[in-house]
Short mmCIF file of C-alpha atoms and ligand atoms in Angstrom, two decimals:
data_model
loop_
_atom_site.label_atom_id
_atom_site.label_comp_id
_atom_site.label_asym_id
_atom_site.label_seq_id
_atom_site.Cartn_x
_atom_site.Cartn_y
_atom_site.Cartn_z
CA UNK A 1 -197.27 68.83 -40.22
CA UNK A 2 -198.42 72.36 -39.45
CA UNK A 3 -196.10 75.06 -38.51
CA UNK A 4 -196.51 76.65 -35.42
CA UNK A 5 -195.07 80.12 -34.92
CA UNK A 6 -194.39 81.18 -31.32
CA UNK A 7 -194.58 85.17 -30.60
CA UNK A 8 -193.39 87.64 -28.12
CA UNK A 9 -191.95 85.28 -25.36
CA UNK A 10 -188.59 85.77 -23.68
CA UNK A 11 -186.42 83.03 -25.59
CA UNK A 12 -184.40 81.32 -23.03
CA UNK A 13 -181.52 79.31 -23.37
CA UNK A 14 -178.46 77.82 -20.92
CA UNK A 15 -177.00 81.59 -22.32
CA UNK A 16 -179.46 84.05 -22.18
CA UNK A 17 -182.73 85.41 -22.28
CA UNK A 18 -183.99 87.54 -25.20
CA UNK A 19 -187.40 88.95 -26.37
CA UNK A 20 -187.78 86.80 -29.98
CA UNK A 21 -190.22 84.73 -32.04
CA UNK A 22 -189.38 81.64 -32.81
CA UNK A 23 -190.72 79.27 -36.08
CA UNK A 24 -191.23 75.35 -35.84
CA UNK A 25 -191.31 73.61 -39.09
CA UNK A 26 -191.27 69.48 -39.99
CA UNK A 27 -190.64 69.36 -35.76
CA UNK A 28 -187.91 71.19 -35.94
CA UNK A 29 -186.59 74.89 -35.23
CA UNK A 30 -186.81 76.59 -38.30
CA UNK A 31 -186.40 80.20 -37.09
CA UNK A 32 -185.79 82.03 -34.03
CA UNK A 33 -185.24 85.80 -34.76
CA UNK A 34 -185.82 89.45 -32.95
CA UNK A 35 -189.42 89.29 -35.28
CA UNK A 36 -191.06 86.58 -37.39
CA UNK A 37 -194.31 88.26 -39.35
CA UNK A 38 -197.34 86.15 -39.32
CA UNK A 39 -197.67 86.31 -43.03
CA UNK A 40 -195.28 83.06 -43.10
CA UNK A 41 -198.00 81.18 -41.50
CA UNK A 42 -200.69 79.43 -44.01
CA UNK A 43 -204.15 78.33 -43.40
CA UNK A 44 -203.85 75.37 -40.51
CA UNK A 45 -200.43 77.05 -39.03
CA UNK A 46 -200.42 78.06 -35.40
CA UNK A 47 -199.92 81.23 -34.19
CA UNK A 48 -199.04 81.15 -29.95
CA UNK A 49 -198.88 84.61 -28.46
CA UNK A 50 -196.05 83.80 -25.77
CA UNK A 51 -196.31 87.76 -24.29
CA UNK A 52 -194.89 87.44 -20.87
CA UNK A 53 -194.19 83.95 -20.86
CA UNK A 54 -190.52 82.04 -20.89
CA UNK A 55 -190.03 79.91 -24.47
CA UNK A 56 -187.39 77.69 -23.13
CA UNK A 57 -186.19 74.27 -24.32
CA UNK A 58 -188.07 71.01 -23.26
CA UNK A 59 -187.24 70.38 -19.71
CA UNK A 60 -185.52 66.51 -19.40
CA UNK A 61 -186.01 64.89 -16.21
CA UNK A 62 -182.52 63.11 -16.42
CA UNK A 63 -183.39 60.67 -13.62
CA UNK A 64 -186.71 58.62 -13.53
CA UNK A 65 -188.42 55.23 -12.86
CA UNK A 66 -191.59 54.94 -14.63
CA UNK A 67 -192.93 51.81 -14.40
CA UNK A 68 -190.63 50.16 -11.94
CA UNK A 69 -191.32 46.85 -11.47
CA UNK A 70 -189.97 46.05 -7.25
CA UNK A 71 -190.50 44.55 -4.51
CA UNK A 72 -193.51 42.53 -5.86
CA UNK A 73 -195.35 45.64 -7.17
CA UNK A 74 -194.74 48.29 -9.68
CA UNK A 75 -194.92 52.41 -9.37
CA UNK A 76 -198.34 53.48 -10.48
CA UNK A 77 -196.93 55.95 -12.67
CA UNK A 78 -196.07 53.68 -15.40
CA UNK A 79 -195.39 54.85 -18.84
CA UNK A 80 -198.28 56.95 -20.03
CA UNK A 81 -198.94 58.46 -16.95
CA UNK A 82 -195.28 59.45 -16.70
CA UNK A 83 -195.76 60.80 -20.22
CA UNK A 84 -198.54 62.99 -19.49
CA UNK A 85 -197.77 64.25 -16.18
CA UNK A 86 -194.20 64.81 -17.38
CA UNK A 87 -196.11 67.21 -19.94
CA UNK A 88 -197.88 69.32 -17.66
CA UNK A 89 -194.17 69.53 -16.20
CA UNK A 90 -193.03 71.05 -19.34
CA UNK A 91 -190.97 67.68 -20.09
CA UNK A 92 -190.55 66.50 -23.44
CA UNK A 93 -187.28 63.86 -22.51
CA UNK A 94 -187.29 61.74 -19.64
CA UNK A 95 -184.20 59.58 -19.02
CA UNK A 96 -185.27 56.19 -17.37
CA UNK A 97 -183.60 53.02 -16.26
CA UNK A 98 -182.70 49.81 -17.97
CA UNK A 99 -182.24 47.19 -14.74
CA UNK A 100 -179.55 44.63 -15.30
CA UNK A 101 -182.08 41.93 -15.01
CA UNK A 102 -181.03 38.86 -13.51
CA UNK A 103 -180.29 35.77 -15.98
CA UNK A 104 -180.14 39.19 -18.83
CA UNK A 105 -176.96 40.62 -20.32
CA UNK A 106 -176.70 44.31 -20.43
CA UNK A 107 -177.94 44.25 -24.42
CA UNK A 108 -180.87 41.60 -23.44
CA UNK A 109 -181.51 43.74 -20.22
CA UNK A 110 -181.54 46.87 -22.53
CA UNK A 111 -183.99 45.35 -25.30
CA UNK A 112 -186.17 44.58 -22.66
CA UNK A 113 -186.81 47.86 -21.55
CA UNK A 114 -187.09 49.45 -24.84
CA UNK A 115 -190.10 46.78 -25.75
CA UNK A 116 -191.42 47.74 -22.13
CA UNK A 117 -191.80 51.43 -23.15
CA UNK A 118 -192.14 51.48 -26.60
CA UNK A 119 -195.93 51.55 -26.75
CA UNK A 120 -196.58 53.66 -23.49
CA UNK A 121 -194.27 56.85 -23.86
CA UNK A 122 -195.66 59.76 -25.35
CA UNK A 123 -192.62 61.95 -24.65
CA UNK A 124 -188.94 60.80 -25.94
CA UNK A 125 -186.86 59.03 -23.84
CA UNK A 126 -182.95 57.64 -23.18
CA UNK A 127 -182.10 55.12 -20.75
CA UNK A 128 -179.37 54.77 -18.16
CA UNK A 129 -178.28 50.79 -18.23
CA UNK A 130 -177.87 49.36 -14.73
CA UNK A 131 -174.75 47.20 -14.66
CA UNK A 132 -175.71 45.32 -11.54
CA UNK A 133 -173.27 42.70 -9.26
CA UNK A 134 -175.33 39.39 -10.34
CA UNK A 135 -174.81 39.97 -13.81
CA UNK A 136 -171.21 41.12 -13.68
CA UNK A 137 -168.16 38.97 -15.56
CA UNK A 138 -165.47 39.37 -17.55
CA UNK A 139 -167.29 39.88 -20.72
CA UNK A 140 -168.58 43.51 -19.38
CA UNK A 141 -166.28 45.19 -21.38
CA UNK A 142 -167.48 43.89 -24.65
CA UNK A 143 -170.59 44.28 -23.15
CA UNK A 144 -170.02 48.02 -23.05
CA UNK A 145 -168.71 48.45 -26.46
CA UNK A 146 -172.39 46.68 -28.18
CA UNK A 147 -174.30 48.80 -25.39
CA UNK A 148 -172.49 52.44 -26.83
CA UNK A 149 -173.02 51.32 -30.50
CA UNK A 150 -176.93 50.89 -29.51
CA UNK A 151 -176.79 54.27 -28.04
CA UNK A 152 -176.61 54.13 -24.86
CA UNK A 153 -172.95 55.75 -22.72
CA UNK A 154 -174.81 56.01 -19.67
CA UNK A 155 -174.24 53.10 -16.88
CA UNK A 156 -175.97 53.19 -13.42
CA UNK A 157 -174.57 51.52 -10.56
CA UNK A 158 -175.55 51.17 -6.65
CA UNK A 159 -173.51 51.35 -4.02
CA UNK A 160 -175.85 49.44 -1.36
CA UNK A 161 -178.64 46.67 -1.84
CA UNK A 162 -176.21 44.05 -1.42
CA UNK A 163 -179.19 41.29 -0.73
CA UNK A 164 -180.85 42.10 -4.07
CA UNK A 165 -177.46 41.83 -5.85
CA UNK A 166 -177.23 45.42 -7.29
CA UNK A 167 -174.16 46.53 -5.51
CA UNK A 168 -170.56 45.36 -7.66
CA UNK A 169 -169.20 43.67 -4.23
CA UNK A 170 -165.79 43.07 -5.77
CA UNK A 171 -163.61 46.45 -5.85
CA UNK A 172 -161.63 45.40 -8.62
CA UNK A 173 -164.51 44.40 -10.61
CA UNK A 174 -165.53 48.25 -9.90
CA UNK A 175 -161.98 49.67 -10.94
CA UNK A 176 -163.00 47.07 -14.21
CA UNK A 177 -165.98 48.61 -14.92
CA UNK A 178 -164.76 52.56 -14.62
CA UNK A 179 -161.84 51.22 -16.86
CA UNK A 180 -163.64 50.27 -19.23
CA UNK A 181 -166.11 52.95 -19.03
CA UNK A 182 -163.19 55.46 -19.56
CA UNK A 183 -161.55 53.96 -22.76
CA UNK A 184 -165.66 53.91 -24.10
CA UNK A 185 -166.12 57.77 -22.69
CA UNK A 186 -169.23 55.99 -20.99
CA UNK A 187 -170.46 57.68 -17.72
CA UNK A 188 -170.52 56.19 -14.81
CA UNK A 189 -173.59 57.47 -12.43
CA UNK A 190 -173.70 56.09 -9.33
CA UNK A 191 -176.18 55.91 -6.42
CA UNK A 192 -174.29 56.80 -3.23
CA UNK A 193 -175.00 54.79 -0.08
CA UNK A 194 -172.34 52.60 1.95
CA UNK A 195 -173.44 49.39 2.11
CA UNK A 196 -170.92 48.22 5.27
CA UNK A 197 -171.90 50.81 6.97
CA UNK A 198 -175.71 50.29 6.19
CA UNK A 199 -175.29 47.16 7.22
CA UNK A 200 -173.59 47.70 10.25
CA UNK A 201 -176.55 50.05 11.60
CA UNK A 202 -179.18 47.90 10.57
CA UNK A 203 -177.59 45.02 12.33
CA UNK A 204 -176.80 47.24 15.86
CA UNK A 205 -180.19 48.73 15.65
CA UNK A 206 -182.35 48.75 18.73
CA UNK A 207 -185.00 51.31 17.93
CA UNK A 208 -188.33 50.80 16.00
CA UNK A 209 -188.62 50.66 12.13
CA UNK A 210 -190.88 54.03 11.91
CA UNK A 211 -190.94 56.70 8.59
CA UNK A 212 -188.94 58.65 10.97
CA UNK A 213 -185.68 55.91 11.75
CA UNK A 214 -185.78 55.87 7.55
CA UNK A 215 -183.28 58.62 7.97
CA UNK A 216 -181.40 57.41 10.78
CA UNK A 217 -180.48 54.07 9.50
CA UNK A 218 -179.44 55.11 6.34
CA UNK A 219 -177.34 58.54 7.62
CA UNK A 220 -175.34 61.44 5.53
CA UNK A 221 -172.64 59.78 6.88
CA UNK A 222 -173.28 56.71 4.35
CA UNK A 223 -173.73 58.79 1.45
CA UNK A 224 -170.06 60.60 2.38
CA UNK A 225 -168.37 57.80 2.40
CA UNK A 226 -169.71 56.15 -0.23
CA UNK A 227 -168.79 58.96 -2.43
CA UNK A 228 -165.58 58.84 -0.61
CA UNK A 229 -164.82 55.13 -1.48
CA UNK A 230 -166.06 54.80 -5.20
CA UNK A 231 -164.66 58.13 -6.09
CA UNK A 232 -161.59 57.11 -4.85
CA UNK A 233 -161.90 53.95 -7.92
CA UNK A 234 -162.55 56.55 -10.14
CA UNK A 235 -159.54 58.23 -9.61
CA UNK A 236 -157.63 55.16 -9.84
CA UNK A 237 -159.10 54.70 -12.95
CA UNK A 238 -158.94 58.36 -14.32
CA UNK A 239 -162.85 58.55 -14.74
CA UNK A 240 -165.39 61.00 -14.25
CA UNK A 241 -167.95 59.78 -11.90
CA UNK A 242 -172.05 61.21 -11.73
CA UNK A 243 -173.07 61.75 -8.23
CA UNK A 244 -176.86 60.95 -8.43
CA UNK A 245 -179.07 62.41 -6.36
CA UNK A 246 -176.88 64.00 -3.88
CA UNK A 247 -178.93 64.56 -0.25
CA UNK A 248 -177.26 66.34 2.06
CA UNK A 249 -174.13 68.62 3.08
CA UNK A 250 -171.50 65.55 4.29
CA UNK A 251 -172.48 63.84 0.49
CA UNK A 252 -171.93 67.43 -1.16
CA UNK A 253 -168.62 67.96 0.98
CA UNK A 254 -167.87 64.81 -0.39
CA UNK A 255 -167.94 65.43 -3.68
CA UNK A 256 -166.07 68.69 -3.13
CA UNK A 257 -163.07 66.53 -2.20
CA UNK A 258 -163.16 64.50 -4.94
CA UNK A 259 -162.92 67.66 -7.24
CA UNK A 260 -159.85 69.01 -4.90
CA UNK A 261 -158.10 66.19 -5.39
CA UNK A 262 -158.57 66.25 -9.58
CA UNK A 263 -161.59 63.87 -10.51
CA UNK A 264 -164.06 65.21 -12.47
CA UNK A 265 -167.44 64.63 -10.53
CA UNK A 266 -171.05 65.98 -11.84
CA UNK A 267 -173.66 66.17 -9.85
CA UNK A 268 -177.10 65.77 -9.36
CA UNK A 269 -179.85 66.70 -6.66
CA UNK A 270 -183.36 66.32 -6.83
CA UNK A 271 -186.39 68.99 -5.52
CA UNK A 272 -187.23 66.71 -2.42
CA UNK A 273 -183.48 67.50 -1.30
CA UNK A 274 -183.55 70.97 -1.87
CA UNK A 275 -187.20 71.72 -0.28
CA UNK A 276 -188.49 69.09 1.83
CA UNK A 277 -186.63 68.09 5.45
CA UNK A 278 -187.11 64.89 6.95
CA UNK A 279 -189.41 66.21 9.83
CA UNK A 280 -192.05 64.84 6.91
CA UNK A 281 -191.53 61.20 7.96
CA UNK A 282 -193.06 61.69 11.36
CA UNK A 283 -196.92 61.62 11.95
CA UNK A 284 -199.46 59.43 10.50
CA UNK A 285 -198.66 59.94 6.79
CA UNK A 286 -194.53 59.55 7.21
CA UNK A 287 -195.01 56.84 5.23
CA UNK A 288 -195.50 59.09 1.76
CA UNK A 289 -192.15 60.47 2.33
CA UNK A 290 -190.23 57.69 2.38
CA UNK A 291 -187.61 57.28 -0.38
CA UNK A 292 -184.13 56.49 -0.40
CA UNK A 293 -181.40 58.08 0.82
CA UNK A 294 -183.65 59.50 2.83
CA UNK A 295 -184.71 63.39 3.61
CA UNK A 296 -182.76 65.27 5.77
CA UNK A 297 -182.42 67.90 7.66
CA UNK A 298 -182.98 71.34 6.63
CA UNK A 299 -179.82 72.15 7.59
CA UNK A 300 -178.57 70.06 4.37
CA UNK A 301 -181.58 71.74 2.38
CA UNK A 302 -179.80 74.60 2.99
CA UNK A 303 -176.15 73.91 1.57
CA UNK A 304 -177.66 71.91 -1.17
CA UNK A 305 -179.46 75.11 -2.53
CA UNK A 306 -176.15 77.02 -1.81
CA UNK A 307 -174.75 73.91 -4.05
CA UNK A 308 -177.22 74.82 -6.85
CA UNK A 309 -176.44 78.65 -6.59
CA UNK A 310 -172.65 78.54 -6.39
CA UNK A 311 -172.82 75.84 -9.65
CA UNK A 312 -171.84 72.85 -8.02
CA UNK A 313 -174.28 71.10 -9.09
CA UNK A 314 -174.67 70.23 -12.72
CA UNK A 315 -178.12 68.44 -13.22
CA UNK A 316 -181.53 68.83 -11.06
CA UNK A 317 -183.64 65.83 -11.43
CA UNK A 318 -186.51 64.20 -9.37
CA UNK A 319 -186.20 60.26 -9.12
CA UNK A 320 -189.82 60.26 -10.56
CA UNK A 321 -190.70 56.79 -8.62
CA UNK A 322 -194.75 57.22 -7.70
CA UNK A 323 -196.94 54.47 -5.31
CA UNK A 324 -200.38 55.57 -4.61
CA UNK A 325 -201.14 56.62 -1.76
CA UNK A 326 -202.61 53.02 -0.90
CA UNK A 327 -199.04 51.21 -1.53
CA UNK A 328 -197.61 53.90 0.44
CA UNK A 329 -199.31 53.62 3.56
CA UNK A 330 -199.79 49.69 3.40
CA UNK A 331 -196.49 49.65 5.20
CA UNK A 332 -195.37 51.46 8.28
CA UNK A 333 -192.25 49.88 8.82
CA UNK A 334 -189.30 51.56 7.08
CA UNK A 335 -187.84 48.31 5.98
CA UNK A 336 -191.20 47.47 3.96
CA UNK A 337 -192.86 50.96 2.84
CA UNK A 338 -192.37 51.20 -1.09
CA UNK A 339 -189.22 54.02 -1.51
CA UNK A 340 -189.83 56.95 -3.63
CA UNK A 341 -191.86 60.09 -4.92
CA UNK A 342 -193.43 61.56 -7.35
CA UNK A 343 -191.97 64.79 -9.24
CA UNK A 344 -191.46 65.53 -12.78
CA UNK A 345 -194.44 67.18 -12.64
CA UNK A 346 -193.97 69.52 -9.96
CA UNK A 347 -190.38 70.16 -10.91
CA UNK A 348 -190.13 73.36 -13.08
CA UNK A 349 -192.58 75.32 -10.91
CA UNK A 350 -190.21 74.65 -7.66
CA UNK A 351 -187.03 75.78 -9.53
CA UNK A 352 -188.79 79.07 -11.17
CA UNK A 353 -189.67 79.52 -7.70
CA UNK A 354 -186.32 79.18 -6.19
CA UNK A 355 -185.03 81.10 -8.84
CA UNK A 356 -187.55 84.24 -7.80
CA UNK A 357 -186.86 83.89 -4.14
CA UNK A 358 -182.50 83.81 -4.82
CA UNK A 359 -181.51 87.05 -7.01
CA UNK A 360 -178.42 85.41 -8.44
CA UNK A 361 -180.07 82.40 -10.09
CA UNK A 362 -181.23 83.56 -13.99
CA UNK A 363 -183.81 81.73 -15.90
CA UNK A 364 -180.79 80.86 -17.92
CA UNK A 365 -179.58 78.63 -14.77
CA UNK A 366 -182.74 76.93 -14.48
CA UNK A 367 -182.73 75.62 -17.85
CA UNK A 368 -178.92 74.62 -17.58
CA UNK A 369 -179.80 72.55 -15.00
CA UNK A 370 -182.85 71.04 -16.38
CA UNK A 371 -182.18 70.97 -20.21
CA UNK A 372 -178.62 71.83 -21.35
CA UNK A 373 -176.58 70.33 -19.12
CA UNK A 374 -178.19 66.68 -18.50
CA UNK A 375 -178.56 66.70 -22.67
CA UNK A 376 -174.94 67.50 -23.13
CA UNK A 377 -174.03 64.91 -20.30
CA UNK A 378 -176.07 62.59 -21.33
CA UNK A 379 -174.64 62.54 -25.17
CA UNK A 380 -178.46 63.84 -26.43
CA UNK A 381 -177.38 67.46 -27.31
CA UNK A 382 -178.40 69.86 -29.15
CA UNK A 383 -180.92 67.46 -30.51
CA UNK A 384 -182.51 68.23 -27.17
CA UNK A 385 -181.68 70.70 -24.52
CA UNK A 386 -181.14 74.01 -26.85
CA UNK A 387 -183.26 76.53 -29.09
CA UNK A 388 -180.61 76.23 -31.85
CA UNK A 389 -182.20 75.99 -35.62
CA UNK A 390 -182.24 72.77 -37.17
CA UNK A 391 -182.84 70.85 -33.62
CA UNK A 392 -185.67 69.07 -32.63
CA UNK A 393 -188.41 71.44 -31.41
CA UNK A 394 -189.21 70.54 -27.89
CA UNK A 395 -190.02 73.47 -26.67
CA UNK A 396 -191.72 74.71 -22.93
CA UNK A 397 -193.65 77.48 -23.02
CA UNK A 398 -193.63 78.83 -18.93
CA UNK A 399 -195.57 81.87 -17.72
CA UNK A 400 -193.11 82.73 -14.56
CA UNK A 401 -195.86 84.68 -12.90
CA UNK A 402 -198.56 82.39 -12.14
CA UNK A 403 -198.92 81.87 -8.64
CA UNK A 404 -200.32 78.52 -7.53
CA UNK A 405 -200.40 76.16 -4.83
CA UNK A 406 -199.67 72.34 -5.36
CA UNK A 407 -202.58 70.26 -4.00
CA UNK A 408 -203.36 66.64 -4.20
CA UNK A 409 -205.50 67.16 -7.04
CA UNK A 410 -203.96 69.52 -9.63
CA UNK A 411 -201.17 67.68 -10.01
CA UNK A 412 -201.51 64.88 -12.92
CA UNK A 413 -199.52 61.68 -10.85
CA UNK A 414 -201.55 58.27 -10.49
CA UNK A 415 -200.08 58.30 -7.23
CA UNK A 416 -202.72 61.22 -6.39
CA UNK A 417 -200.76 63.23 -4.24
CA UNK A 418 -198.04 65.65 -4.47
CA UNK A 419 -195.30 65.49 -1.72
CA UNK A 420 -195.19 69.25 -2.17
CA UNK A 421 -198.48 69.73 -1.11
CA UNK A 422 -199.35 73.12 -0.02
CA UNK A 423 -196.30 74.59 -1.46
CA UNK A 424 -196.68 78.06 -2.14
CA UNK A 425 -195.21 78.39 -6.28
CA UNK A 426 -194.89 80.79 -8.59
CA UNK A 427 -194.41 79.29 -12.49
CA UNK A 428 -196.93 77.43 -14.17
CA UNK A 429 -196.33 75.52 -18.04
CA UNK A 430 -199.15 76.56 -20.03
CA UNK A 431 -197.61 74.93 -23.18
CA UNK A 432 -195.63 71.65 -23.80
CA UNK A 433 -194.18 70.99 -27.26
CA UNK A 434 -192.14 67.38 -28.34
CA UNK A 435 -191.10 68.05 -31.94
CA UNK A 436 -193.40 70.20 -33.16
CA UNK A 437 -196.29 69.09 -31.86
CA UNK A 438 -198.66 70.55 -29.34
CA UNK A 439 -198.85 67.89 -26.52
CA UNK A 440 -199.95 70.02 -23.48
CA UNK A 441 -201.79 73.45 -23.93
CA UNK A 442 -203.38 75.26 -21.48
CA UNK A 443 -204.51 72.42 -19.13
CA UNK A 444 -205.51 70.16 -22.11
CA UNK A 445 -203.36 66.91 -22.84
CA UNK A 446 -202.74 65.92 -26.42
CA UNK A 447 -199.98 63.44 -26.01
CA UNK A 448 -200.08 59.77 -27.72
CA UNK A 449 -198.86 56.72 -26.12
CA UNK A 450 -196.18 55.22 -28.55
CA UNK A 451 -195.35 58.58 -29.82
CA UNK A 452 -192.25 59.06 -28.19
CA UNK A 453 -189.21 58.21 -29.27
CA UNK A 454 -185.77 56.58 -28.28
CA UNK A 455 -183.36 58.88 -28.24
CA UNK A 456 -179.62 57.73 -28.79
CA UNK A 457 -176.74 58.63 -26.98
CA UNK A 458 -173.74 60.11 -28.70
O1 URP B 501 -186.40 55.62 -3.28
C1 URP B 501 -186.04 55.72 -4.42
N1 URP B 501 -185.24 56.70 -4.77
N2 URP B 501 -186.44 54.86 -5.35
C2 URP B 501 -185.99 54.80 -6.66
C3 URP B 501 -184.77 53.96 -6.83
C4 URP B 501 -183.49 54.70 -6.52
O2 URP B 501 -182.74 54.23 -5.71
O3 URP B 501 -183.19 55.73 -7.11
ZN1 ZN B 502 -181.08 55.84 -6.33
ZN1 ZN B 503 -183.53 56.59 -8.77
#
């Protein structure tokens, strides 16, 4: 494997930022010192000149669904198209979803998804294991113990979809499961959304089923008090809980209770939080903006990027879920449109510009949120998520001064469209590396379907 030697950038870690060179070897760090000469290169070695650019480890997009198979269709972004448009993100890890499926144990449900991805993904990849309400008995906990020793500690549950048998109905099946998930040191992530009071809304509703009543059937309130009631299990059971993607001020206020009152709660938000505001759902094309919980106002933009610049929030992922723009718009109706967006892609370039337009955030911040932190919550660090020598070399390669604006059609999503569209950025990846080899440079993909590998969680 050649050696590729990376020059002059601005090495940037969860710590700091210094001007340094840094050596891959075998697809892993070999070197990264104040100057590496070029004579250690031989004939067939690289040599990137990184001058102005930010050498940072490979961004992980902690929360995606490629390939989702739902509601009688799947997202178009399935697992080569996730791989390469993660790559022109600057992703090298992704960490997808393992449903519980139904008639499946959690080790059958987990095989299942390997085999599903195994082929497509040309990026490495972990999985978060749904442990879902049809599937859950009182073998769970020996469930658990198989599921760690096949490397996975991450468990994903839902608070809401009661009708398609996600949520964990029975609270003291829930107290169970965050038992057992503590004596494992397993972590718990949860999707926050109250199903009672969901329920309640939908059944009193008299208005129409628009984009726009998205947001008001399924309220901030919900998400509060959701994190309200299952944090409240998690105290009971001494166990940290993960807030995922956390979408507005009353969920965020939540979670600042929690932590008053002594549970340990991380957090995660995604870009469509921080930057877009529900006013997308109305006119003609509402329908692309539809995901769930829903957008807000930008009222709750607003306290969610205080969130991110105060540190309250520990992770920054996107909840990659892409239709086309043909699935999207098939439905008008709220109750039918296909939930979610697309984003891994456009993530880094948002955040770089965030950073640039808030003095206080570093570049160092940025990659905490996007690298360190999810790969040291996540049980995948320093394998991934640092610069340190003898890791794997996933490596980003950003210049922070390209200015850009996202269109439909330079971003790399099947869905062909970008919910960001016309967003002014300022950040663009010119070079993606997965363990020591080149698999985005300057615009040109190089990645390989089947090349990516399962990473296990420790
Ligand atoms: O609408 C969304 N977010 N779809 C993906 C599934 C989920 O709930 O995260
Ligand atoms: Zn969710
Ligand atoms: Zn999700």
């Amino acid at each position: 494997m050649k050696r590729i030697l990376i020059r002059n950038g601005l090495v940037t870690d969860d710590r700091s930022s210094v001007k340094a060179d840094v050596l891959i070897e075998d697809g892993l760090i070999k070197a990264v010192e104040p100057c590496i000469e070029d004579s250690v290169l031989q004939e067939g070695d690289e040599l990137l000149d990184a001058k102005g650019m930010i050498v940072m480890p490979g961004a992980i997009d902690a929360h995606t669904h490629y390939h989702l198979v739902s509601r009688g269709t799947v997202t178009c972004d399935s697992f080569r198209e996730g791989s390469r448009l993660a790559a022109f993100g600057g992703v090298t890890t992704v960490i997808d979803f393992a449903d519980h499926n139904k008639g499946q144990d959690l080790l059958q449900s987990l095989a299942y998804r390997r085999d599903e991805m195994r082929d497509g993904m040309a990026i490495d990849y972990t999985l978060h294991q749904g442990v879902y309400g049809h599937g859950y008995n009182s073998t769970i906990g020996r469930q658990l113990e198989i599921l760690k020793s096949k490397g996975v500690k991450t468990l994903k549950i839902f608070t809401t979809y009661r009708n398609t048998g996600y949520l964990i109905e029975n609270r003291d099946d829930l107290l169970d499961l965050f038992r057992n998930a503590r004596r494992l040191g397993m972590l718990v992530c949860a999707h926050c959304e109250y199903n009672p009071m969901i329920e309640e809304i939908s059944d009193n509703w008299k208005g129409d089923f628009s984009p726009a009543s998205h947001a008001l059937l399924r309220p901030a309130e919900a998400e509060a008090k959701a994190i309200e009631v299952f944090g409240q299990i998690a105290l009971e059971a001494d166990c940290p809980l993960y807030v995922v993607h956390c979408s507005s001020e009353k969920g965020l206020n939540a979670i600042r209770d929690l932590r008053k009152k002594g549970l340990v709660v991380y957090a995660e938000t995604t870009p469509h939080y921080l930057f877009l505001e529900k006013s997308k759902l109305n006119g003609p094309d509402g329908s692309l903006f539809v995901m769930t919980p829903p957008l807000r106002e930008r009222s709750d933009n607003e306290a969610l990027q205080d969130g991110v610049l105060n540190h309250e929030f520990h992770v920054i992922a996107t909840d990659h879920c892409a239709f086309t723009r043909e699935q999207k718009l098939s439905s008008s109706d709220c109750r039918t449109i296909y939930p979610g967006i697309p984003g891994s892609e456009e993530m880094l370039a948002l955040l770089n510009t965030f950073k640039d337009e808030h003095p206080s955030m570093t570049m160092s911040d940025v990659v905490r949120l996007v690298s360190t932190e999810p790969a040291k919550l996540f049980g995948i660090y320093p394998q991934k998520g640092s610069l340190e020598v003898g890791t794997d070399a996933d490596i980003t390669i950003l210049d922070p001064s390209e200015k850009w604006t996202l269109t439909d059609n330079n971003v790399h999503s099947a869905s062909h469209y970008t919910p960001y569209r016309g967003f002014k950025v300022c950040g663009k990846v010119r070079t993606t590396i997965l363990r020591g080899k080149i698999i985005m440079n300057d615009g040109e993909y190089y990645g390989e379907p089947g090349e990516g590998r399962f990473i296990e969680q420790h």
